């Protein structure tokens, strides 16, 4: 048993590469990106340990620093590209993202009811006035699965 611990103590590069592999596997289970960047940081530390004879505390500090830096850069990238889910106020209400979309009427809105096209589907729509097919509209609110729209006058 002592031989096993001596091999590990003398091979920190394999420990960090294995840790990186385990963190990458954990990322597949859904850690939201943090396992990915921690795993990459661990593999980088393992490669550095393979080339440079650094002591264990230095390697753990290096791993911590690389993990923090990579997670921070990843967070900045998400924020810049509008993919930060925590910035949205509506949890589990993705239809709220439809507010402000400009689209066209696909089934005429008559007596307040019709349909509009959004991406590759159509949605039920309501409007206070009758609108013809092809009329440009903007989504102003969402009531369940029904979009409230207003015509765009150009």
mmCIF file of N, CA and C in Angstrom, residues 7-138:
data_model
loop_
_atom_site.group_PDB
_atom_site.id
_atom_site.type_symbol
_atom_site.label_atom_id
_atom_site.label_comp_id
_atom_site.label_asym_id
_atom_site.label_seq_id
_atom_site.Cartn_x
_atom_site.Cartn_y
_atom_site.Cartn_z
ATOM 1 N N UNK A 7 3.987 6.077 -5.527
ATOM 2 C CA UNK A 7 3.826 6.273 -6.972
ATOM 3 C C UNK A 7 2.982 7.518 -7.219
ATOM 4 N N UNK A 8 1.891 7.669 -6.464
ATOM 5 C CA UNK A 8 1.044 8.853 -6.619
ATOM 6 C C UNK A 8 1.814 10.112 -6.232
ATOM 7 N N UNK A 9 2.544 10.046 -5.130
ATOM 8 C CA UNK A 9 3.298 11.214 -4.673
ATOM 9 C C UNK A 9 4.343 11.632 -5.703
ATOM 10 N N UNK A 10 4.937 10.675 -6.370
ATOM 11 C CA UNK A 10 5.976 10.964 -7.354
ATOM 12 C C UNK A 10 5.425 11.206 -8.755
ATOM 13 N N UNK A 11 4.119 11.087 -8.965
ATOM 14 C CA UNK A 11 3.515 11.293 -10.283
ATOM 15 C C UNK A 11 2.329 12.258 -10.206
ATOM 16 N N UNK A 12 2.563 13.488 -9.794
ATOM 17 C CA UNK A 12 1.421 14.407 -9.672
ATOM 18 C C UNK A 12 0.764 14.706 -11.021
ATOM 19 N N UNK A 13 1.528 14.577 -12.099
ATOM 20 C CA UNK A 13 0.931 14.872 -13.401
ATOM 21 C C UNK A 13 -0.221 13.915 -13.710
ATOM 22 N N UNK A 14 -0.071 12.629 -13.356
ATOM 23 C CA UNK A 14 -1.157 11.684 -13.609
ATOM 24 C C UNK A 14 -2.357 11.945 -12.709
ATOM 25 N N UNK A 15 -2.096 12.407 -11.506
ATOM 26 C CA UNK A 15 -3.198 12.727 -10.592
ATOM 27 C C UNK A 15 -4.049 13.858 -11.180
ATOM 28 N N UNK A 16 -3.392 14.913 -11.668
ATOM 29 C CA UNK A 16 -4.133 16.045 -12.209
ATOM 30 C C UNK A 16 -4.792 15.717 -13.543
ATOM 31 N N UNK A 17 -4.152 14.923 -14.358
ATOM 32 C CA UNK A 17 -4.771 14.514 -15.624
ATOM 33 C C UNK A 17 -6.006 13.646 -15.332
ATOM 34 N N UNK A 18 -5.891 12.734 -14.364
ATOM 35 C CA UNK A 18 -7.043 11.898 -13.989
ATOM 36 C C UNK A 18 -8.153 12.763 -13.384
ATOM 37 N N UNK A 19 -7.791 13.728 -12.534
ATOM 38 C CA UNK A 19 -8.781 14.641 -11.967
ATOM 39 C C UNK A 19 -9.486 15.405 -13.073
ATOM 40 N N UNK A 20 -8.714 15.865 -14.054
ATOM 41 C CA UNK A 20 -9.308 16.566 -15.193
ATOM 42 C C UNK A 20 -10.291 15.682 -15.934
ATOM 43 N N UNK A 21 -9.928 14.425 -16.147
ATOM 44 C CA UNK A 21 -10.833 13.496 -16.814
ATOM 45 C C UNK A 21 -12.111 13.279 -16.021
ATOM 46 N N UNK A 22 -11.991 13.133 -14.714
ATOM 47 C CA UNK A 22 -13.179 12.952 -13.873
ATOM 48 C C UNK A 22 -14.077 14.194 -13.888
ATOM 49 N N UNK A 23 -13.471 15.373 -13.881
ATOM 50 C CA UNK A 23 -14.264 16.601 -13.930
ATOM 51 C C UNK A 23 -14.965 16.760 -15.278
ATOM 52 N N UNK A 24 -14.298 16.338 -16.353
ATOM 53 C CA UNK A 24 -14.938 16.395 -17.664
ATOM 54 C C UNK A 24 -16.097 15.406 -17.755
ATOM 55 N N UNK A 25 -15.941 14.249 -17.142
ATOM 56 C CA UNK A 25 -17.042 13.281 -17.088
ATOM 57 C C UNK A 25 -18.196 13.864 -16.267
ATOM 58 N N UNK A 26 -17.864 14.516 -15.150
ATOM 59 C CA UNK A 26 -18.897 15.144 -14.323
ATOM 60 C C UNK A 26 -19.631 16.227 -15.110
ATOM 61 N N UNK A 27 -18.937 16.914 -15.998
ATOM 62 C CA UNK A 27 -19.566 17.943 -16.831
ATOM 63 C C UNK A 27 -20.653 17.331 -17.710
ATOM 64 N N UNK A 28 -20.437 16.114 -18.152
ATOM 65 C CA UNK A 28 -21.446 15.431 -18.959
ATOM 66 C C UNK A 28 -22.732 15.188 -18.177
ATOM 67 N N UNK A 29 -22.637 15.165 -16.862
ATOM 68 C CA UNK A 29 -23.811 14.958 -16.008
ATOM 69 C C UNK A 29 -24.565 16.261 -15.754
ATOM 70 N N UNK A 30 -24.022 17.377 -16.239
ATOM 71 C CA UNK A 30 -24.750 18.636 -16.163
ATOM 72 C C UNK A 30 -24.311 19.595 -15.081
ATOM 73 N N UNK A 31 -23.052 19.971 -15.041
ATOM 74 C CA UNK A 31 -22.585 20.929 -14.037
ATOM 75 C C UNK A 31 -22.643 22.366 -14.544
ATOM 76 N N UNK A 32 -23.161 22.584 -15.721
ATOM 77 C CA UNK A 32 -23.351 23.942 -16.215
ATOM 78 C C UNK A 32 -22.094 24.632 -16.682
ATOM 79 N N UNK A 33 -21.066 23.910 -17.011
ATOM 80 C CA UNK A 33 -19.849 24.509 -17.547
ATOM 81 C C UNK A 33 -18.689 24.550 -16.575
ATOM 82 N N UNK A 34 -18.973 24.545 -15.286
ATOM 83 C CA UNK A 34 -17.886 24.661 -14.317
ATOM 84 C C UNK A 34 -17.012 23.410 -14.299
ATOM 85 N N UNK A 35 -17.599 22.256 -14.491
ATOM 86 C CA UNK A 35 -16.813 21.024 -14.561
ATOM 87 C C UNK A 35 -15.901 21.032 -15.774
ATOM 88 N N UNK A 36 -16.386 21.619 -16.869
ATOM 89 C CA UNK A 36 -15.584 21.708 -18.088
ATOM 90 C C UNK A 36 -14.321 22.511 -17.843
ATOM 91 N N UNK A 37 -14.488 23.709 -17.297
ATOM 92 C CA UNK A 37 -13.330 24.587 -17.125
ATOM 93 C C UNK A 37 -12.425 24.113 -15.997
ATOM 94 N N UNK A 38 -12.973 23.524 -14.956
ATOM 95 C CA UNK A 38 -12.135 22.948 -13.901
ATOM 96 C C UNK A 38 -11.366 21.750 -14.445
ATOM 97 N N UNK A 39 -12.017 20.939 -15.269
ATOM 98 C CA UNK A 39 -11.354 19.782 -15.871
ATOM 99 C C UNK A 39 -10.221 20.199 -16.790
ATOM 100 N N UNK A 40 -10.466 21.220 -17.597
ATOM 101 C CA UNK A 40 -9.407 21.722 -18.484
ATOM 102 C C UNK A 40 -8.261 22.285 -17.660
ATOM 103 N N UNK A 41 -8.577 23.013 -16.580
ATOM 104 C CA UNK A 41 -7.532 23.558 -15.704
ATOM 105 C C UNK A 41 -6.708 22.433 -15.094
ATOM 106 N N UNK A 42 -7.365 21.353 -14.667
ATOM 107 C CA UNK A 42 -6.650 20.218 -14.072
ATOM 108 C C UNK A 42 -5.732 19.556 -15.101
ATOM 109 N N UNK A 43 -6.201 19.402 -16.316
ATOM 110 C CA UNK A 43 -5.362 18.791 -17.355
ATOM 111 C C UNK A 43 -4.169 19.688 -17.674
ATOM 112 N N UNK A 44 -4.375 21.000 -17.711
ATOM 113 C CA UNK A 44 -3.263 21.925 -17.953
ATOM 114 C C UNK A 44 -2.243 21.822 -16.827
ATOM 115 N N UNK A 45 -2.712 21.765 -15.581
ATOM 116 C CA UNK A 45 -1.794 21.608 -14.448
ATOM 117 C C UNK A 45 -1.055 20.276 -14.555
ATOM 118 N N UNK A 46 -1.759 19.222 -14.967
ATOM 119 C CA UNK A 46 -1.106 17.929 -15.154
ATOM 120 C C UNK A 46 0.000 17.993 -16.200
ATOM 121 N N UNK A 47 -0.250 18.710 -17.295
ATOM 122 C CA UNK A 47 0.780 18.860 -18.332
ATOM 123 C C UNK A 47 1.957 19.695 -17.834
ATOM 124 N N UNK A 48 1.653 20.739 -17.055
ATOM 125 C CA UNK A 48 2.730 21.554 -16.467
ATOM 126 C C UNK A 48 3.548 20.708 -15.496
ATOM 127 N N UNK A 49 2.881 19.892 -14.679
ATOM 128 C CA UNK A 49 3.579 19.034 -13.709
ATOM 129 C C UNK A 49 4.424 17.984 -14.417
ATOM 130 N N UNK A 50 4.023 17.585 -15.598
ATOM 131 C CA UNK A 50 4.785 16.613 -16.371
ATOM 132 C C UNK A 50 6.110 17.217 -16.839
ATOM 133 N N UNK A 51 6.069 18.520 -17.159
ATOM 134 C CA UNK A 51 7.252 19.204 -17.689
ATOM 135 C C UNK A 51 8.115 19.798 -16.582
ATOM 136 N N UNK A 52 7.476 20.412 -15.578
ATOM 137 C CA UNK A 52 8.206 21.094 -14.512
ATOM 138 C C UNK A 52 8.034 20.348 -13.188
ATOM 139 N N UNK A 53 9.096 20.121 -12.470
ATOM 140 C CA UNK A 53 8.986 19.438 -11.171
ATOM 141 C C UNK A 53 8.533 20.411 -10.071
ATOM 142 N N UNK A 54 7.223 20.591 -9.946
ATOM 143 C CA UNK A 54 6.678 21.495 -8.934
ATOM 144 C C UNK A 54 6.134 20.682 -7.766
ATOM 145 N N UNK A 55 6.149 21.292 -6.584
ATOM 146 C CA UNK A 55 5.654 20.589 -5.404
ATOM 147 C C UNK A 55 4.121 20.592 -5.390
ATOM 148 N N UNK A 56 3.540 19.688 -4.591
ATOM 149 C CA UNK A 56 2.091 19.527 -4.528
ATOM 150 C C UNK A 56 1.359 20.820 -4.182
ATOM 151 N N UNK A 57 1.776 21.548 -3.137
ATOM 152 C CA UNK A 57 1.034 22.786 -2.818
ATOM 153 C C UNK A 57 1.022 23.783 -3.978
ATOM 154 N N UNK A 58 2.126 23.890 -4.671
ATOM 155 C CA UNK A 58 2.202 24.801 -5.814
ATOM 156 C C UNK A 58 1.239 24.359 -6.912
ATOM 157 N N UNK A 59 1.162 23.058 -7.147
ATOM 158 C CA UNK A 59 0.261 22.540 -8.175
ATOM 159 C C UNK A 59 -1.204 22.789 -7.806
ATOM 160 N N UNK A 60 -1.557 22.609 -6.526
ATOM 161 C CA UNK A 60 -2.942 22.848 -6.111
ATOM 162 C C UNK A 60 -3.290 24.331 -6.195
ATOM 163 N N UNK A 61 -2.353 25.172 -5.838
ATOM 164 C CA UNK A 61 -2.584 26.620 -5.962
ATOM 165 C C UNK A 61 -2.743 26.999 -7.427
ATOM 166 N N UNK A 62 -1.893 26.440 -8.284
ATOM 167 C CA UNK A 62 -1.978 26.697 -9.718
ATOM 168 C C UNK A 62 -3.331 26.216 -10.269
ATOM 169 N N UNK A 63 -3.768 25.039 -9.836
ATOM 170 C CA UNK A 63 -5.057 24.513 -10.253
ATOM 171 C C UNK A 63 -6.186 25.441 -9.815
ATOM 172 N N UNK A 64 -6.136 25.916 -8.583
ATOM 173 C CA UNK A 64 -7.172 26.824 -8.074
ATOM 174 C C UNK A 64 -7.216 28.118 -8.871
ATOM 175 N N UNK A 65 -6.052 28.670 -9.129
ATOM 176 C CA UNK A 65 -5.985 29.938 -9.872
ATOM 177 C C UNK A 65 -6.502 29.756 -11.296
ATOM 178 N N UNK A 66 -6.066 28.694 -11.972
ATOM 179 C CA UNK A 66 -6.530 28.450 -13.341
ATOM 180 C C UNK A 66 -8.036 28.191 -13.390
ATOM 181 N N UNK A 67 -8.569 27.489 -12.400
ATOM 182 C CA UNK A 67 -10.006 27.238 -12.353
ATOM 183 C C UNK A 67 -10.768 28.542 -12.176
ATOM 184 N N UNK A 68 -10.337 29.390 -11.250
ATOM 185 C CA UNK A 68 -11.011 30.664 -11.028
ATOM 186 C C UNK A 68 -10.942 31.568 -12.252
ATOM 187 N N UNK A 69 -9.759 31.643 -12.869
ATOM 188 C CA UNK A 69 -9.594 32.491 -14.049
ATOM 189 C C UNK A 69 -10.465 31.987 -15.194
ATOM 190 N N UNK A 70 -10.439 30.680 -15.451
ATOM 191 C CA UNK A 70 -11.220 30.151 -16.576
ATOM 192 C C UNK A 70 -12.722 30.286 -16.320
ATOM 193 N N UNK A 71 -13.176 30.065 -15.095
ATOM 194 C CA UNK A 71 -14.601 30.221 -14.787
ATOM 195 C C UNK A 71 -15.024 31.682 -14.919
ATOM 196 N N UNK A 72 -14.169 32.607 -14.510
ATOM 197 C CA UNK A 72 -14.483 34.029 -14.630
ATOM 198 C C UNK A 72 -14.558 34.451 -16.095
ATOM 199 N N UNK A 73 -13.593 34.010 -16.883
ATOM 200 C CA UNK A 73 -13.607 34.335 -18.317
ATOM 201 C C UNK A 73 -14.841 33.739 -18.984
ATOM 202 N N UNK A 74 -15.184 32.513 -18.607
ATOM 203 C CA UNK A 74 -16.384 31.871 -19.148
ATOM 204 C C UNK A 74 -17.625 32.670 -18.774
ATOM 205 N N UNK A 75 -17.727 33.120 -17.527
ATOM 206 C CA UNK A 75 -18.858 33.923 -17.064
ATOM 207 C C UNK A 75 -18.934 35.241 -17.839
ATOM 208 N N UNK A 76 -17.781 35.897 -18.055
ATOM 209 C CA UNK A 76 -17.771 37.137 -18.830
ATOM 210 C C UNK A 76 -18.261 36.893 -20.255
ATOM 211 N N UNK A 77 -17.831 35.788 -20.859
ATOM 212 C CA UNK A 77 -18.245 35.468 -22.220
ATOM 213 C C UNK A 77 -19.757 35.235 -22.279
ATOM 214 N N UNK A 78 -20.291 34.511 -21.291
ATOM 215 C CA UNK A 78 -21.736 34.276 -21.252
ATOM 216 C C UNK A 78 -22.505 35.586 -21.104
ATOM 217 N N UNK A 79 -22.022 36.444 -20.254
ATOM 218 C CA UNK A 79 -22.681 37.729 -20.032
ATOM 219 C C UNK A 79 -22.661 38.584 -21.291
ATOM 220 N N UNK A 80 -21.521 38.606 -21.959
ATOM 221 C CA UNK A 80 -21.367 39.415 -23.178
ATOM 222 C C UNK A 80 -22.264 38.906 -24.290
ATOM 223 N N UNK A 81 -22.435 37.609 -24.385
ATOM 224 C CA UNK A 81 -23.214 37.015 -25.466
ATOM 225 C C UNK A 81 -24.670 36.775 -25.092
ATOM 226 N N UNK A 82 -25.110 37.309 -23.962
ATOM 227 C CA UNK A 82 -26.516 37.244 -23.583
ATOM 228 C C UNK A 82 -27.012 35.865 -23.224
ATOM 229 N N UNK A 83 -26.144 34.996 -22.756
ATOM 230 C CA UNK A 83 -26.566 33.650 -22.423
ATOM 231 C C UNK A 83 -26.586 33.409 -20.922
ATOM 232 N N UNK A 84 -26.437 34.462 -20.144
ATOM 233 C CA UNK A 84 -26.458 34.325 -18.691
ATOM 234 C C UNK A 84 -27.901 34.210 -18.227
ATOM 235 N N UNK A 85 -28.328 33.008 -17.859
ATOM 236 C CA UNK A 85 -29.717 32.758 -17.494
ATOM 237 C C UNK A 85 -30.113 33.483 -16.215
ATOM 238 N N UNK A 86 -29.147 33.786 -15.360
ATOM 239 C CA UNK A 86 -29.490 34.440 -14.103
ATOM 240 C C UNK A 86 -29.916 35.884 -14.320
ATOM 241 N N UNK A 87 -29.631 36.458 -15.488
ATOM 242 C CA UNK A 87 -29.987 37.845 -15.723
ATOM 243 C C UNK A 87 -31.458 37.999 -16.107
ATOM 244 N N UNK A 88 -32.118 36.913 -16.461
ATOM 245 C CA UNK A 88 -33.528 36.974 -16.835
ATOM 246 C C UNK A 88 -34.372 36.891 -15.576
ATOM 247 N N UNK A 89 -35.409 37.706 -15.537
ATOM 248 C CA UNK A 89 -36.260 37.720 -14.364
ATOM 249 C C UNK A 89 -37.299 36.618 -14.360
ATOM 250 N N UNK A 90 -37.613 36.047 -15.493
ATOM 251 C CA UNK A 90 -38.695 35.082 -15.604
ATOM 252 C C UNK A 90 -38.147 33.665 -15.712
ATOM 253 N N UNK A 91 -38.191 32.929 -14.631
ATOM 254 C CA UNK A 91 -37.736 31.550 -14.639
ATOM 255 C C UNK A 91 -38.878 30.682 -15.140
ATOM 256 N N UNK A 92 -38.577 29.751 -16.031
ATOM 257 C CA UNK A 92 -39.551 28.818 -16.594
ATOM 258 C C UNK A 92 -40.694 29.521 -17.323
ATOM 259 N N UNK A 93 -40.444 30.689 -17.871
ATOM 260 C CA UNK A 93 -41.427 31.398 -18.679
ATOM 261 C C UNK A 93 -40.754 31.899 -19.953
ATOM 262 N N UNK A 94 -40.305 30.958 -20.798
ATOM 263 C CA UNK A 94 -39.569 31.374 -21.994
ATOM 264 C C UNK A 94 -40.416 32.193 -22.962
ATOM 265 N N UNK A 95 -41.751 32.084 -22.896
ATOM 266 C CA UNK A 95 -42.579 32.855 -23.802
ATOM 267 C C UNK A 95 -42.463 34.359 -23.544
ATOM 268 N N UNK A 96 -41.993 34.743 -22.356
ATOM 269 C CA UNK A 96 -41.782 36.165 -22.066
ATOM 270 C C UNK A 96 -40.705 36.753 -22.977
ATOM 271 N N UNK A 97 -39.831 35.905 -23.512
ATOM 272 C CA UNK A 97 -38.800 36.366 -24.447
ATOM 273 C C UNK A 97 -39.402 36.798 -25.778
ATOM 274 N N UNK A 98 -40.655 36.454 -26.027
ATOM 275 C CA UNK A 98 -41.305 36.804 -27.290
ATOM 276 C C UNK A 98 -41.749 38.265 -27.330
ATOM 277 N N UNK A 99 -41.835 38.899 -26.171
ATOM 278 C CA UNK A 99 -42.271 40.299 -26.117
ATOM 279 C C UNK A 99 -41.262 41.163 -26.865
ATOM 280 N N UNK A 100 -41.784 41.980 -27.774
ATOM 281 C CA UNK A 100 -40.940 42.868 -28.566
ATOM 282 C C UNK A 100 -40.601 42.325 -29.948
ATOM 283 N N UNK A 101 -40.904 41.057 -30.195
ATOM 284 C CA UNK A 101 -40.619 40.473 -31.506
ATOM 285 C C UNK A 101 -41.578 41.055 -32.534
ATOM 286 N N UNK A 102 -41.027 41.403 -33.687
ATOM 287 C CA UNK A 102 -41.830 41.883 -34.804
ATOM 288 C C UNK A 102 -42.013 40.715 -35.760
ATOM 289 N N UNK A 103 -43.263 40.512 -36.195
ATOM 290 C CA UNK A 103 -43.579 39.355 -37.022
ATOM 291 C C UNK A 103 -44.729 39.698 -37.956
ATOM 292 N N UNK A 104 -45.309 38.675 -38.610
ATOM 293 C CA UNK A 104 -46.420 38.899 -39.534
ATOM 294 C C UNK A 104 -47.615 38.026 -39.169
ATOM 295 N N UNK A 105 -48.771 38.494 -39.534
ATOM 296 C CA UNK A 105 -50.017 37.750 -39.316
ATOM 297 C C UNK A 105 -50.101 36.657 -40.379
ATOM 298 N N UNK A 106 -50.357 35.407 -39.950
ATOM 299 C CA UNK A 106 -50.490 34.296 -40.901
ATOM 300 C C UNK A 106 -51.940 33.913 -41.122
ATOM 301 N N UNK A 107 -52.785 34.027 -40.107
ATOM 302 C CA UNK A 107 -54.233 33.838 -40.231
ATOM 303 C C UNK A 107 -54.837 35.159 -39.763
ATOM 304 N N UNK A 108 -55.656 35.760 -40.626
ATOM 305 C CA UNK A 108 -56.204 37.092 -40.335
ATOM 306 C C UNK A 108 -56.770 37.162 -38.920
ATOM 307 N N UNK A 109 -56.507 38.272 -38.282
ATOM 308 C CA UNK A 109 -57.064 38.506 -36.949
ATOM 309 C C UNK A 109 -58.424 39.162 -37.144
ATOM 310 N N UNK A 110 -59.465 38.393 -36.838
ATOM 311 C CA UNK A 110 -60.839 38.841 -37.005
ATOM 312 C C UNK A 110 -61.539 38.679 -35.658
ATOM 313 N N UNK A 111 -62.270 39.711 -35.258
ATOM 314 C CA UNK A 111 -62.946 39.719 -33.958
ATOM 315 C C UNK A 111 -61.960 39.447 -32.818
ATOM 316 N N UNK A 112 -60.727 39.969 -32.975
ATOM 317 C CA UNK A 112 -59.730 39.880 -31.920
ATOM 318 C C UNK A 112 -58.897 38.622 -31.883
ATOM 319 N N UNK A 113 -59.118 37.674 -32.805
ATOM 320 C CA UNK A 113 -58.398 36.403 -32.729
ATOM 321 C C UNK A 113 -57.829 36.012 -34.091
ATOM 322 N N UNK A 114 -56.566 35.504 -34.080
ATOM 323 C CA UNK A 114 -55.902 35.052 -35.302
ATOM 324 C C UNK A 114 -54.605 34.355 -34.957
ATOM 325 N N UNK A 115 -53.683 34.306 -35.931
ATOM 326 C CA UNK A 115 -52.394 33.648 -35.688
ATOM 327 C C UNK A 115 -51.270 34.480 -36.300
ATOM 328 N N UNK A 116 -50.085 34.382 -35.650
ATOM 329 C CA UNK A 116 -48.887 35.046 -36.164
ATOM 330 C C UNK A 116 -47.762 34.028 -36.267
ATOM 331 N N UNK A 117 -46.787 34.331 -37.125
ATOM 332 C CA UNK A 117 -45.654 33.427 -37.342
ATOM 333 C C UNK A 117 -44.475 33.883 -36.492
ATOM 334 N N UNK A 118 -43.893 32.931 -35.758
ATOM 335 C CA UNK A 118 -42.646 33.185 -35.029
ATOM 336 C C UNK A 118 -41.740 32.001 -35.273
ATOM 337 N N UNK A 119 -40.583 32.285 -35.847
ATOM 338 C CA UNK A 119 -39.611 31.270 -36.257
ATOM 339 C C UNK A 119 -40.284 30.267 -37.178
ATOM 340 N N UNK A 120 -40.319 28.984 -36.816
ATOM 341 C CA UNK A 120 -40.890 27.997 -37.727
ATOM 342 C C UNK A 120 -42.277 27.533 -37.305
ATOM 343 N N UNK A 121 -42.933 28.291 -36.451
ATOM 344 C CA UNK A 121 -44.265 27.909 -35.995
ATOM 345 C C UNK A 121 -45.205 29.096 -35.974
ATOM 346 N N UNK A 122 -46.466 28.825 -35.647
ATOM 347 C CA UNK A 122 -47.435 29.907 -35.516
ATOM 348 C C UNK A 122 -48.001 29.891 -34.102
ATOM 349 N N UNK A 123 -48.400 31.073 -33.665
ATOM 350 C CA UNK A 123 -48.944 31.248 -32.323
ATOM 351 C C UNK A 123 -50.300 31.926 -32.427
ATOM 352 N N UNK A 124 -51.190 31.586 -31.509
ATOM 353 C CA UNK A 124 -52.466 32.298 -31.416
ATOM 354 C C UNK A 124 -52.171 33.734 -31.005
ATOM 355 N N UNK A 125 -52.927 34.647 -31.621
ATOM 356 C CA UNK A 125 -52.688 36.063 -31.344
ATOM 357 C C UNK A 125 -54.009 36.784 -31.130
ATOM 358 N N UNK A 126 -53.934 37.842 -30.338
ATOM 359 C CA UNK A 126 -55.079 38.697 -30.057
ATOM 360 C C UNK A 126 -54.718 40.135 -30.404
ATOM 361 N N UNK A 127 -55.710 40.843 -30.914
ATOM 362 C CA UNK A 127 -55.525 42.266 -31.183
ATOM 363 C C UNK A 127 -56.894 42.934 -31.113
ATOM 364 N N UNK A 128 -56.941 44.192 -30.704
ATOM 365 C CA UNK A 128 -58.206 44.925 -30.580
ATOM 366 C C UNK A 128 -58.801 45.288 -31.937
ATOM 367 N N UNK A 129 -57.994 45.205 -32.980
ATOM 368 C CA UNK A 129 -58.486 45.550 -34.310
ATOM 369 C C UNK A 129 -58.265 44.402 -35.278
ATOM 370 N N UNK A 130 -59.065 44.359 -36.319
ATOM 371 C CA UNK A 130 -58.908 43.315 -37.332
ATOM 372 C C UNK A 130 -57.657 43.606 -38.163
ATOM 373 N N UNK A 131 -56.890 42.532 -38.453
ATOM 374 C CA UNK A 131 -55.655 42.665 -39.246
ATOM 375 C C UNK A 131 -55.659 41.615 -40.345
ATOM 376 N N UNK A 132 -55.152 41.981 -41.500
ATOM 377 C CA UNK A 132 -55.134 41.065 -42.635
ATOM 378 C C UNK A 132 -53.846 40.227 -42.637
ATOM 379 N N UNK A 133 -53.864 39.161 -43.412
ATOM 380 C CA UNK A 133 -52.696 38.283 -43.551
ATOM 381 C C UNK A 133 -51.544 39.095 -44.135
ATOM 382 N N UNK A 134 -50.373 38.932 -43.557
ATOM 383 C CA UNK A 134 -49.183 39.654 -44.024
ATOM 384 C C UNK A 134 -48.934 40.956 -43.289
ATOM 385 N N UNK A 135 -49.893 41.402 -42.496
ATOM 386 C CA UNK A 135 -49.736 42.642 -41.720
ATOM 387 C C UNK A 135 -48.606 42.466 -40.709
ATOM 388 N N UNK A 136 -47.716 43.449 -40.631
ATOM 389 C CA UNK A 136 -46.615 43.413 -39.664
ATOM 390 C C UNK A 136 -47.157 43.807 -38.293
ATOM 391 N N UNK A 137 -46.757 43.026 -37.269
ATOM 392 C CA UNK A 137 -47.196 43.287 -35.905
ATOM 393 C C UNK A 137 -46.023 43.133 -34.948
ATOM 394 N N UNK A 138 -46.213 43.658 -33.751
ATOM 395 C CA UNK A 138 -45.225 43.502 -32.679
ATOM 396 C C UNK A 138 -45.915 42.889 -31.475
#
